[in-house]
Amino acid sequence: MGWEDVREEVLRRIRARDWPPGEVIPGEEALAAEFGVARATVNRALRELAEAGLLERRRKAGTRVALLPVRKATLDISIIRQEVEARGESYAHRVLAQRMEGISLAAAVRMGVPAGASMLFLETLHLAGGRPFAHEVRWLNPDVLPGRVVPDFGAVSANEWLVQNVAYATGDIAFSAEAATAAEAAALGIAAGDPVFVTERVTWTAEAPITFVRLLHGPGYRLRTMV
Amino acid sequence: MGWEDVREEVLRRIRARDWPPGEVIPGEEALAAEFGVARATVNRALRELAEAGLLERRRKAGTRVALLPVRKATLDISIIRQEVEARGESYAHRVLAQRMEGISLAAAVRMGVPAGASMLFLETLHLAGGRPFAHEVRWLNPDVLPGRVVPDFGAVSANEWLVQNVAYATGDIAFSAEAATAAEAAALGIAAGDPVFVTERVTWTAEAPITFVRLLHGPGYRLRTMV
DNA sequence: TCACCCATTATGTATAGACATAATACGCCC
DNA sequence: GGGCGTATTATGTCTATACATAATGGGTGA
């Protein structure tokens, strides 16, 4: 009996309401004895269920079934090229604009830099099977470019280049629904005012902000996840 | 030195490119010796980084820094009441419709039941601070109701009632952007055609589908996550 | 009655040792 | 040279034991 078996059995008991929400379940020692495994094995199983939000554990107080489980859904944030290729379509991208520019107020706020700071501005259209898939607007801190030399983003997309060449970073992501502006609609080949699925990402290192991206997907796009 | 310290040090080396993408890093045994900890401690640290997508581990082949790290972002899927109250606003909900009805084709496909099957149909408006926050349309399998008795969803929302009273379930979630229909717009107090942020969830147990929910958030809604 | 202190207790983590498992890479054979 | 089988090896997991840590709840004293 391995830790995964223990996890499944505990999960079964939770689902079967042998242990109803809010109830304290037997301690690790007791479960280890019942299942005939070491306490570390039970610990591993219960820890995973707690991380999934199904159990709440506190020292001394014990382990209880979550009353209002906050389900944790995980999203795989992949490179757009991978996402397109995973659908079995061919990927391509076109750089629509690339220039140094004073950063917009909205982007400056998100990146935590002064408005108007000089950043590399990039506008890219991502294509799947030759058709517009996503429209990307990006501000990139030129300080993160080795020697401040701008790479050829026509060959490798900025997203991919950054992943490969700049330090692994932290960041956050937000999703929303917006109406496409005339310019955005034109780029995506849709009508102005059509709803677009917007992904905004900020990434930074310990020292400095790296980039702010605003990614627009046209109608029909669905972001999927598994609970 | 604990496993979190080991994880941070390894993460530092990855970010500092001491170990560049694609490179095989020293084995657990070697790192354990270097850090002066047990192999299990190093294992725990590396496992977490692998789960986060930063490392790729294979038996015999060893551990290498991910070439194209697929970042895993986690979303907390909470009950709407919790979400509203977390914003410091007062929560309320109104049941707009509740009746047995043949399920729509779209919902039947997602739930994996025959189209037209008799389900409990629920339409609910969730309010934050007295203003419309989200519009919910739900089909609920009446078989999961104990004794097939319909609870009072005016008192406790269906979402919350299910979490408390029906077995913990699995499911999946999808997000998209759509244009509000006239009816949806009226319920949310927005204009028809305005973009809405759509969340669709299906949940089921091992035996049967439980519910399909379609949740609409009006303009201004942002779904946030941390990478 | 209430505030505070502290013993108790369940979880959290670390360790050394062992065996399991997957998969590479090498050597053998053709 | 090419295909195949197998020894080797790094990770995956389990165990028993020990100590650390947080937090509860009861007891103490004002």
Short mmCIF file of C-alpha atoms (C1' of nucleotides) in Angstrom, two decimals:
data_model
loop_
_atom_site.label_atom_id
_atom_site.label_comp_id
_atom_site.label_asym_id
_atom_site.label_seq_id
_atom_site.Cartn_x
_atom_site.Cartn_y
_atom_site.Cartn_z
CA MET A 1 0.00 0.00 0.00
CA GLY A 2 1.59 3.23 -1.17
CA TRP A 3 0.82 6.85 -0.38
CA GLU A 4 -1.38 7.13 -3.46
CA ASP A 5 -3.52 4.26 -2.23
CA VAL A 6 -3.86 5.96 1.12
CA ARG A 7 -4.83 9.20 -0.61
CA GLU A 8 -7.47 7.45 -2.72
CA GLU A 9 -8.95 5.67 0.26
CA VAL A 10 -9.13 8.86 2.31
CA LEU A 11 -10.65 10.66 -0.68
CA ARG A 12 -13.20 7.88 -1.00
CA ARG A 13 -14.21 8.26 2.63
CA ILE A 14 -14.57 12.01 2.24
CA ARG A 15 -16.71 11.61 -0.86
CA ALA A 16 -18.77 8.86 0.72
CA ARG A 17 -19.29 11.19 3.69
CA ASP A 18 -17.91 8.59 6.07
CA TRP A 19 -16.13 11.69 7.26
CA PRO A 20 -18.53 14.59 6.71
CA PRO A 21 -17.44 18.22 6.16
CA GLY A 22 -16.04 19.81 9.27
CA GLU A 23 -15.36 16.52 10.99
CA VAL A 24 -11.98 15.74 12.50
CA ILE A 25 -10.54 12.59 10.97
CA PRO A 26 -8.29 10.12 12.81
CA GLY A 27 -4.71 11.22 13.38
CA GLU A 28 -1.78 10.14 11.24
CA GLU A 29 -0.67 7.59 13.81
CA ALA A 30 -4.08 5.94 13.87
CA LEU A 31 -4.42 5.85 10.08
CA ALA A 32 -0.90 4.51 9.72
CA ALA A 33 -1.78 1.67 12.07
CA GLU A 34 -5.08 1.01 10.27
CA PHE A 35 -3.52 0.92 6.81
CA GLY A 36 -0.38 -0.83 7.96
CA VAL A 37 1.98 1.82 6.66
CA ALA A 38 4.44 4.24 8.20
CA ARG A 39 3.25 7.60 9.44
CA ALA A 40 5.32 9.36 6.78
CA THR A 41 3.26 7.63 4.12
CA VAL A 42 -0.01 8.82 5.63
CA ASN A 43 1.49 12.27 6.03
CA ARG A 44 2.33 12.44 2.34
CA ALA A 45 -1.21 11.43 1.39
CA LEU A 46 -2.94 13.86 3.74
CA ARG A 47 -0.59 16.67 2.78
CA GLU A 48 -1.58 16.31 -0.88
CA LEU A 49 -5.27 16.37 -0.04
CA ALA A 50 -4.73 19.45 2.12
CA GLU A 51 -2.91 21.17 -0.74
CA ALA A 52 -5.87 20.35 -2.97
CA GLY A 53 -8.09 22.14 -0.47
CA LEU A 54 -10.07 19.10 0.67
CA LEU A 55 -8.56 18.84 4.13
CA GLU A 56 -7.54 21.44 6.66
CA ARG A 57 -4.65 20.58 8.90
CA ARG A 58 -3.44 22.34 12.00
CA ARG A 59 -0.87 21.24 14.50
CA LYS A 60 -2.34 19.98 17.68
CA ALA A 61 -5.89 20.56 16.38
CA GLY A 62 -5.64 17.69 13.93
CA THR A 63 -6.99 17.17 10.42
CA ARG A 64 -10.56 17.96 9.41
CA VAL A 65 -12.56 17.76 6.23
CA ALA A 66 -12.86 21.24 4.74
CA LEU A 67 -16.25 22.87 5.33
CA LEU A 68 -16.09 25.10 2.29
CA PRO A 69 -13.35 23.59 0.18
CA VAL A 70 -11.61 26.18 -1.96
CA ARG A 71 -10.91 24.18 -5.04
CA LYS A 72 -7.54 24.82 -6.57
CA ALA A 73 -7.62 24.66 -10.32
CA THR A 74 -4.30 24.66 -12.09
CA LEU A 75 -3.74 26.26 -15.45
CA ASP A 76 -0.84 25.35 -17.67
CA ILE A 77 0.56 28.59 -18.98
CA SER A 78 2.46 27.56 -22.05
CA ILE A 79 4.13 29.38 -24.86
CA ILE A 80 1.64 30.30 -27.59
CA ARG A 81 3.54 28.29 -30.16
CA GLN A 82 3.16 25.17 -28.01
CA GLU A 83 -0.51 25.88 -27.46
CA VAL A 84 -1.14 26.20 -31.19
CA GLU A 85 0.94 23.16 -32.08
CA ALA A 86 -0.85 21.13 -29.42
CA ARG A 87 -4.04 21.76 -31.40
CA GLY A 88 -2.36 20.29 -34.44
CA GLU A 89 -2.17 23.60 -36.26
CA SER A 90 0.87 25.30 -37.73
CA TYR A 91 2.20 28.28 -35.86
CA ALA A 92 3.54 31.53 -37.20
CA HIS A 93 3.83 35.06 -35.90
CA ARG A 94 4.27 38.52 -37.38
CA VAL A 95 5.82 41.47 -35.63
CA LEU A 96 3.54 44.40 -36.38
CA ALA A 97 5.50 47.04 -34.51
CA GLN A 98 8.76 47.30 -32.59
CA ARG A 99 10.13 50.56 -31.23
CA MET A 100 11.36 52.29 -28.11
CA GLU A 101 8.53 54.24 -26.59
CA GLY A 102 7.41 55.91 -23.39
CA ILE A 103 5.32 53.35 -21.54
CA SER A 104 1.56 53.90 -21.31
CA LEU A 105 0.07 54.76 -17.97
CA ALA A 106 -1.94 51.54 -17.73
CA ALA A 107 1.13 49.40 -18.40
CA ALA A 108 3.31 51.49 -16.10
CA VAL A 109 0.90 50.93 -13.23
CA ARG A 110 0.92 47.18 -13.76
CA MET A 111 4.70 46.99 -14.09
CA GLY A 112 5.34 49.29 -11.18
CA VAL A 113 7.54 51.73 -13.13
CA PRO A 114 7.15 55.49 -13.67
CA ALA A 115 4.73 56.41 -16.46
CA GLY A 116 6.56 57.42 -19.60
CA ALA A 117 9.67 55.35 -18.82
CA SER A 118 11.40 54.29 -22.01
CA MET A 119 10.55 50.70 -22.85
CA LEU A 120 10.70 48.46 -25.88
CA PHE A 121 7.20 48.32 -27.35
CA LEU A 122 6.25 45.22 -29.33
CA GLU A 123 3.06 44.40 -31.17
CA THR A 124 2.75 40.85 -32.47
CA LEU A 125 0.09 38.82 -34.23
CA HIS A 126 0.13 35.08 -33.57
CA LEU A 127 -1.29 32.86 -36.30
CA ALA A 128 -2.69 29.33 -36.08
CA GLY A 129 -3.08 27.57 -39.40
CA GLY A 130 -2.53 30.91 -41.13
CA ARG A 131 -5.45 32.58 -39.34
CA PRO A 132 -5.17 35.15 -36.56
CA PHE A 133 -5.08 33.44 -33.20
CA ALA A 134 -3.99 36.08 -30.73
CA HIS A 135 -2.95 39.68 -30.71
CA GLU A 136 -0.13 40.63 -28.36
CA VAL A 137 0.96 43.99 -27.04
CA ARG A 138 4.09 43.95 -24.91
CA TRP A 139 6.29 46.38 -23.06
CA LEU A 140 9.73 45.04 -22.35
CA ASN A 141 12.31 46.49 -19.97
CA PRO A 142 15.40 46.99 -22.17
CA ASP A 143 17.67 46.53 -19.15
CA VAL A 144 17.02 42.79 -19.20
CA LEU A 145 18.43 42.46 -22.73
CA PRO A 146 22.07 41.35 -22.53
CA GLY A 147 24.07 44.42 -23.63
CA ARG A 148 20.73 46.12 -24.31
CA VAL A 149 20.85 44.59 -27.78
CA VAL A 150 17.39 43.89 -29.18
CA PRO A 151 17.14 40.32 -30.53
CA ASP A 152 15.40 39.43 -33.78
CA PHE A 153 11.85 38.87 -32.56
CA GLY A 154 10.79 38.03 -36.11
CA ALA A 155 12.59 34.70 -35.79
CA VAL A 156 11.70 33.73 -32.25
CA SER A 157 8.73 35.33 -30.50
CA ALA A 158 9.49 37.59 -27.56
CA ASN A 159 7.68 35.22 -25.25
CA GLU A 160 9.84 32.30 -26.23
CA TRP A 161 13.03 34.35 -26.36
CA LEU A 162 12.48 35.60 -22.83
CA VAL A 163 11.83 32.15 -21.46
CA GLN A 164 15.06 30.92 -22.98
CA ASN A 165 17.31 33.87 -22.33
CA VAL A 166 16.17 35.78 -19.28
CA ALA A 167 16.12 34.60 -15.71
CA TYR A 168 13.16 32.56 -14.62
CA ALA A 169 10.77 34.99 -13.09
CA THR A 170 7.69 35.32 -10.97
CA GLY A 171 4.62 37.19 -12.01
CA ASP A 172 0.91 37.35 -12.02
CA ILE A 173 -1.83 36.86 -14.50
CA ALA A 174 -5.33 38.21 -14.85
CA PHE A 175 -8.11 37.30 -17.27
CA SER A 176 -11.02 39.40 -18.38
CA ALA A 177 -13.52 39.96 -21.16
CA GLU A 178 -13.42 43.18 -23.14
CA ALA A 179 -14.78 44.66 -26.32
CA ALA A 180 -12.29 44.80 -29.18
CA THR A 181 -11.19 48.27 -30.29
CA ALA A 182 -11.21 49.02 -33.99
CA ALA A 183 -7.46 48.44 -34.27
CA GLU A 184 -7.55 45.19 -32.31
CA ALA A 185 -10.52 43.96 -34.32
CA ALA A 186 -8.73 44.70 -37.57
CA ALA A 187 -5.66 42.74 -36.46
CA LEU A 188 -7.71 39.73 -35.37
CA GLY A 189 -10.05 39.86 -38.36
CA ILE A 190 -13.18 40.38 -36.29
CA ALA A 191 -15.66 43.24 -35.88
CA ALA A 192 -15.02 46.17 -33.59
CA GLY A 193 -16.88 45.68 -30.34
CA ASP A 194 -16.74 41.90 -30.54
CA PRO A 195 -15.91 40.32 -27.18
CA VAL A 196 -12.27 39.35 -26.76
CA PHE A 197 -10.68 37.19 -24.09
CA VAL A 198 -7.91 39.20 -22.49
CA THR A 199 -4.90 37.76 -20.68
CA GLU A 200 -2.59 40.20 -18.92
CA ARG A 201 0.71 39.07 -17.47
CA VAL A 202 3.38 40.90 -15.54
CA THR A 203 6.70 39.24 -14.84
CA TRP A 204 9.63 40.46 -12.82
CA THR A 205 12.80 39.32 -11.13
CA ALA A 206 13.84 40.21 -7.62
CA GLU A 207 15.56 43.32 -8.99
CA ALA A 208 13.43 44.69 -11.79
CA PRO A 209 10.23 44.32 -13.82
CA ILE A 210 10.79 42.42 -17.02
CA THR A 211 7.72 42.67 -19.14
CA PHE A 212 4.02 43.39 -19.32
CA VAL A 213 1.96 41.54 -21.92
CA ARG A 214 -1.60 42.01 -23.00
CA LEU A 215 -2.86 39.12 -25.07
CA LEU A 216 -6.17 39.15 -26.93
CA HIS A 217 -7.99 36.07 -28.16
CA GLY A 218 -10.97 36.42 -30.47
CA PRO A 219 -14.41 34.84 -30.09
CA GLY A 220 -14.39 31.09 -29.75
CA TYR A 221 -11.35 30.93 -27.52
CA ARG A 222 -11.75 28.86 -24.35
CA LEU A 223 -9.31 28.59 -21.51
CA ARG A 224 -9.65 25.14 -20.00
CA THR A 225 -8.57 23.67 -16.72
CA MET A 226 -8.99 20.55 -14.64
CA VAL A 227 -10.13 20.76 -11.02
CA MET B 1 19.03 23.53 6.45
CA GLY B 2 15.51 22.41 5.55
CA TRP B 3 13.95 21.37 2.26
CA GLU B 4 12.69 24.91 1.66
CA ASP B 5 16.21 26.25 1.92
CA VAL B 6 17.36 23.65 -0.56
CA ARG B 7 14.51 24.60 -2.89
CA GLU B 8 15.38 28.30 -2.67
CA GLU B 9 19.05 27.69 -3.34
CA VAL B 10 18.32 25.48 -6.34
CA LEU B 11 15.83 28.08 -7.61
CA ARG B 12 18.47 30.77 -7.19
CA ARG B 13 20.93 28.78 -9.26
CA ILE B 14 18.36 28.25 -11.99
CA ARG B 15 17.48 31.94 -12.08
CA ALA B 16 21.13 32.97 -11.97
CA ARG B 17 21.70 30.58 -14.89
CA ASP B 18 24.40 28.73 -12.99
CA TRP B 19 22.39 25.84 -14.39
CA PRO B 20 21.08 27.02 -17.77
CA PRO B 21 17.91 25.67 -19.40
CA GLY B 22 18.30 22.11 -20.64
CA GLU B 23 21.29 21.38 -18.44
CA VAL B 24 21.44 18.33 -16.23
CA ILE B 25 21.95 19.34 -12.61
CA PRO B 26 23.86 17.25 -10.05
CA GLY B 27 22.09 14.17 -8.70
CA GLU B 28 20.25 14.03 -5.39
CA GLU B 29 23.13 12.22 -3.73
CA ALA B 30 25.61 14.89 -4.77
CA LEU B 31 23.39 17.78 -3.72
CA ALA B 32 22.63 16.10 -0.41
CA ALA B 33 26.35 15.83 0.23
CA GLU B 34 26.95 19.43 -0.82
CA PHE B 35 24.19 20.87 1.35
CA GLY B 36 24.85 18.48 4.21
CA VAL B 37 21.30 17.10 4.27
CA ALA B 38 19.69 13.73 3.65
CA ARG B 39 18.76 12.68 0.14
CA ALA B 40 15.06 12.70 1.09
CA THR B 41 15.34 16.41 1.85
CA VAL B 42 16.84 17.17 -1.54
CA ASN B 43 14.21 14.94 -3.12
CA ARG B 44 11.41 16.93 -1.54
CA ALA B 45 12.88 20.22 -2.78
CA LEU B 46 13.48 19.01 -6.33
CA ARG B 47 10.07 17.37 -6.50
CA GLU B 48 8.36 20.65 -5.69
CA LEU B 49 10.33 22.49 -8.35
CA ALA B 50 9.47 19.76 -10.85
CA GLU B 51 5.77 20.08 -9.98
CA ALA B 52 6.06 23.81 -10.56
CA GLY B 53 7.39 23.04 -14.04
CA LEU B 54 10.89 24.39 -13.55
CA LEU B 55 12.69 21.05 -13.52
CA GLU B 56 12.18 17.88 -15.50
CA ARG B 57 13.03 14.66 -13.76
CA ARG B 58 13.40 11.20 -15.22
CA ARG B 59 14.70 8.06 -13.63
CA LYS B 60 18.17 7.18 -14.68
CA ALA B 61 18.36 10.26 -16.93
CA GLY B 62 18.55 12.64 -13.98
CA THR B 63 17.18 16.10 -13.39
CA ARG B 64 17.43 18.93 -15.87
CA VAL B 65 16.33 22.54 -16.00
CA ALA B 66 13.19 22.79 -18.13
CA LEU B 67 13.84 24.14 -21.63
CA LEU B 68 10.35 25.52 -22.10
CA PRO B 69 8.91 25.62 -18.60
CA VAL B 70 5.16 25.25 -18.58
CA ARG B 71 4.21 27.52 -15.76
CA LYS B 72 1.47 26.23 -13.56
CA ALA B 73 -0.82 28.94 -12.30
CA THR B 74 -3.30 28.02 -9.62
CA LEU B 75 -6.74 29.53 -9.34
CA ASP B 76 -8.73 29.46 -6.15
CA ILE B 77 -12.25 28.48 -7.11
CA SER B 78 -14.30 29.71 -4.21
CA ILE B 79 -17.96 30.02 -3.53
CA ILE B 80 -19.33 33.29 -4.91
CA ARG B 81 -20.42 34.45 -1.49
CA GLN B 82 -16.85 34.06 -0.24
CA GLU B 83 -15.50 35.89 -3.26
CA VAL B 84 -17.85 38.81 -2.74
CA GLU B 85 -17.28 38.97 1.00
CA ALA B 86 -13.52 38.85 0.44
CA ARG B 87 -13.93 42.13 -1.44
CA GLY B 88 -15.59 43.61 1.61
CA GLU B 89 -19.01 43.82 -0.02
CA SER B 90 -22.27 42.35 1.23
CA TYR B 91 -23.54 39.29 -0.59
CA ALA B 92 -27.08 38.42 -1.57
CA HIS B 93 -28.68 36.30 -4.25
CA ARG B 94 -32.04 36.06 -5.90
CA VAL B 95 -33.49 32.96 -7.53
CA LEU B 96 -34.99 34.14 -10.81
CA ALA B 97 -36.29 30.78 -11.98
CA GLN B 98 -36.54 27.24 -10.65
CA ARG B 99 -38.32 24.44 -12.47
CA MET B 100 -37.91 20.95 -13.86
CA GLU B 101 -37.09 21.18 -17.51
CA GLY B 102 -35.70 19.20 -20.41
CA ILE B 103 -32.00 20.02 -20.55
CA SER B 104 -30.71 22.15 -23.42
CA LEU B 105 -28.52 20.51 -26.04
CA ALA B 106 -25.46 22.58 -25.14
CA ALA B 107 -25.73 21.68 -21.47
CA ALA B 108 -26.49 18.03 -22.25
CA VAL B 109 -23.29 17.76 -24.30
CA ARG B 110 -21.19 19.19 -21.51
CA MET B 111 -22.81 17.04 -18.83
CA GLY B 112 -22.69 13.89 -20.92
CA VAL B 113 -26.41 13.14 -20.61
CA PRO B 114 -29.08 12.68 -23.32
CA ALA B 115 -30.49 15.93 -24.65
CA GLY B 116 -33.92 16.65 -23.18
CA ALA B 117 -33.28 14.70 -19.98
CA SER B 118 -35.33 16.09 -17.12
CA MET B 119 -33.17 18.26 -14.90
CA LEU B 120 -33.72 20.93 -12.31
CA PHE B 121 -33.18 24.29 -14.01
CA LEU B 122 -32.05 27.19 -11.85
CA GLU B 123 -31.42 30.79 -12.75
CA THR B 124 -29.82 32.93 -10.07
CA LEU B 125 -28.57 36.48 -9.81
CA HIS B 126 -25.71 37.08 -7.40
CA LEU B 127 -25.44 40.55 -5.90
CA ALA B 128 -22.45 42.34 -4.41
CA GLY B 129 -23.26 45.43 -2.41
CA GLY B 130 -26.77 45.31 -3.84
CA ARG B 131 -25.56 45.51 -7.43
CA PRO B 132 -25.58 42.61 -9.93
CA PHE B 133 -22.32 40.70 -9.70
CA ALA B 134 -22.89 37.49 -11.62
CA HIS B 135 -25.67 35.76 -13.47
CA GLU B 136 -25.89 32.00 -13.05
CA VAL B 137 -27.68 29.39 -15.10
CA ARG B 138 -27.51 25.87 -13.72
CA TRP B 139 -28.81 22.43 -14.58
CA LEU B 140 -28.84 20.08 -11.64
CA ASN B 141 -29.28 16.34 -11.73
CA PRO B 142 -32.27 15.72 -9.39
CA ASP B 143 -30.93 12.25 -8.57
CA VAL B 144 -28.25 13.79 -6.35
CA LEU B 145 -30.85 15.44 -4.12
CA PRO B 146 -31.44 13.25 -1.07
CA GLY B 147 -34.94 11.85 -1.56
CA ARG B 148 -35.21 14.01 -4.68
CA VAL B 149 -36.43 16.80 -2.45
CA VAL B 150 -35.52 20.23 -3.77
CA PRO B 151 -33.95 22.34 -1.02
CA ASP B 152 -34.74 26.01 -0.52
CA PHE B 153 -32.21 27.65 -2.79
CA GLY B 154 -33.50 31.05 -1.79
CA ALA B 155 -31.85 30.62 1.61
CA VAL B 156 -28.56 29.00 0.61
CA SER B 157 -27.30 29.26 -2.95
CA ALA B 158 -27.19 26.06 -4.98
CA ASN B 159 -23.43 26.26 -5.21
CA GLU B 160 -23.02 26.41 -1.47
CA TRP B 161 -25.72 23.85 -0.80
CA LEU B 162 -24.06 21.36 -3.13
CA VAL B 163 -20.65 21.81 -1.58
CA GLN B 164 -22.12 21.14 1.85
CA ASN B 165 -24.53 18.36 1.03
CA VAL B 166 -23.36 16.42 -1.99
CA ALA B 167 -20.27 14.31 -2.33
CA TYR B 168 -17.05 16.05 -3.20
CA ALA B 169 -16.72 15.84 -6.90
CA THR B 170 -14.36 16.26 -9.76
CA GLY B 171 -15.02 18.46 -12.71
CA ASP B 172 -13.64 20.84 -15.21
CA ILE B 173 -13.82 24.51 -15.83
CA ALA B 174 -13.55 26.66 -18.92
CA PHE B 175 -13.40 30.41 -19.30
CA SER B 176 -14.33 32.48 -22.32
CA ALA B 177 -15.49 35.89 -23.44
CA GLU B 178 -18.90 36.27 -25.01
CA ALA B 179 -21.39 38.95 -25.94
CA ALA B 180 -24.31 39.28 -23.54
CA THR B 181 -27.71 38.34 -24.90
CA ALA B 182 -30.59 40.71 -24.29
CA ALA B 183 -31.88 38.62 -21.38
CA GLU B 184 -28.44 38.26 -19.80
CA ALA B 185 -27.77 41.95 -20.22
CA ALA B 186 -31.05 42.83 -18.57
CA ALA B 187 -30.27 40.64 -15.58
CA LEU B 188 -26.80 42.10 -15.13
CA GLY B 189 -27.87 45.66 -15.80
CA ILE B 190 -25.64 46.10 -18.83
CA ALA B 191 -26.26 46.62 -22.52
CA ALA B 192 -26.97 43.75 -24.89
CA GLY B 193 -23.80 42.82 -26.76
CA ASP B 194 -21.51 43.99 -23.97
CA PRO B 195 -18.65 41.55 -23.37
CA VAL B 196 -19.20 39.18 -20.47
CA PHE B 197 -16.69 36.90 -18.77
CA VAL B 198 -18.09 33.38 -18.87
CA THR B 199 -17.17 30.57 -16.50
CA GLU B 200 -18.55 27.12 -17.27
CA ARG B 201 -18.18 24.28 -14.81
CA VAL B 202 -19.22 20.66 -14.97
CA THR B 203 -19.00 18.48 -11.89
CA TRP B 204 -19.68 14.81 -11.50
CA THR B 205 -19.10 11.88 -9.19
CA ALA B 206 -17.86 8.48 -10.25
CA GLU B 207 -21.47 7.44 -10.88
CA ALA B 208 -23.32 10.38 -12.33
CA PRO B 209 -23.09 13.99 -13.49
CA ILE B 210 -24.12 16.43 -10.79
CA THR B 211 -24.43 19.85 -12.28
CA PHE B 212 -23.52 22.16 -15.11
CA VAL B 213 -23.17 25.86 -14.34
CA ARG B 214 -22.74 28.79 -16.62
CA LEU B 215 -21.69 31.90 -14.77
CA LEU B 216 -21.59 35.36 -16.35
CA HIS B 217 -19.65 38.29 -14.98
CA GLY B 218 -20.18 41.75 -16.43
CA PRO B 219 -17.53 44.20 -17.67
CA GLY B 220 -14.86 45.04 -15.14
CA TYR B 221 -14.55 41.54 -13.77
CA ARG B 222 -11.00 40.22 -13.56
CA LEU B 223 -9.97 36.69 -12.68
CA ARG B 224 -6.61 36.85 -10.95
CA THR B 225 -3.96 34.28 -10.26
CA MET B 226 -0.41 34.04 -9.00
CA VAL B 227 2.26 32.19 -10.96
"C1'" DT C 1 -13.97 35.94 36.43
"C1'" DC C 2 -10.40 36.58 33.62
"C1'" DA C 3 -5.83 36.69 31.91
"C1'" DC C 4 -1.83 34.29 31.41
"C1'" DC C 5 1.38 30.33 31.36
"C1'" DC C 6 2.63 25.88 30.14
"C1'" DA C 7 2.10 20.88 29.45
"C1'" DT C 8 0.28 18.20 25.98
"C1'" DT C 9 -0.40 16.71 21.45
"C1'" DA C 10 -0.84 16.35 16.32
"C1'" DT C 11 1.37 17.73 12.60
"C1'" DG C 12 5.89 19.11 10.23
"C1'" DT C 13 10.30 17.90 9.07
"C1'" DA C 14 14.79 15.39 9.05
"C1'" DT C 15 17.58 11.14 8.85
"C1'" DA C 16 19.70 6.69 7.34
"C1'" DG C 17 18.84 2.79 5.19
"C1'" DA C 18 16.53 -0.08 2.02
"C1'" DC C 19 14.19 -1.65 -1.98
"C1'" DA C 20 11.40 -0.53 -6.37
"C1'" DT C 21 11.22 1.20 -10.91
"C1'" DA C 22 12.18 3.12 -15.20
"C1'" DA C 23 15.15 3.97 -18.75
"C1'" DT C 24 19.55 4.84 -20.55
"C1'" DA C 25 23.67 3.25 -22.50
"C1'" DC C 26 26.70 -0.17 -23.17
"C1'" DG C 27 28.13 -4.43 -24.98
"C1'" DC C 28 27.07 -8.44 -27.44
"C1'" DC C 29 25.62 -10.77 -31.37
"C1'" DC C 30 24.42 -11.02 -36.01
"C1'" DG D 1 26.80 -1.05 -38.83
"C1'" DG D 2 22.53 -2.14 -36.75
"C1'" DG D 3 19.40 -4.37 -33.64
"C1'" DC D 4 18.60 -6.26 -29.17
"C1'" DG D 5 19.10 -7.58 -24.36
"C1'" DT D 6 20.77 -6.32 -19.98
"C1'" DA D 7 23.62 -4.13 -16.33
"C1'" DT D 8 23.71 0.20 -14.43
"C1'" DT D 9 21.99 4.21 -12.40
"C1'" DA D 10 19.12 8.17 -10.79
"C1'" DT D 11 14.89 8.92 -9.20
"C1'" DG D 12 10.67 7.19 -6.53
"C1'" DT D 13 9.02 5.44 -2.46
"C1'" DC D 14 8.77 3.24 2.18
"C1'" DT D 15 10.21 2.54 6.98
"C1'" DA D 16 11.47 3.57 11.74
"C1'" DT D 17 12.99 6.91 14.59
"C1'" DA D 18 13.77 11.36 16.32
"C1'" DC D 19 13.20 16.00 17.20
"C1'" DA D 20 10.85 20.61 16.01
"C1'" DT D 21 6.92 23.47 16.10
"C1'" DA D 22 2.50 25.33 16.68
"C1'" DA D 23 -1.53 25.68 19.10
"C1'" DT D 24 -4.97 23.97 22.19
"C1'" DG D 25 -6.94 23.66 26.52
"C1'" DG D 26 -6.47 23.16 31.18
"C1'" DG D 27 -4.51 24.83 35.30
"C1'" DT D 28 -2.70 28.70 38.00
"C1'" DG D 29 -2.76 32.89 40.10
"C1'" DA D 30 -4.24 37.57 40.50
#
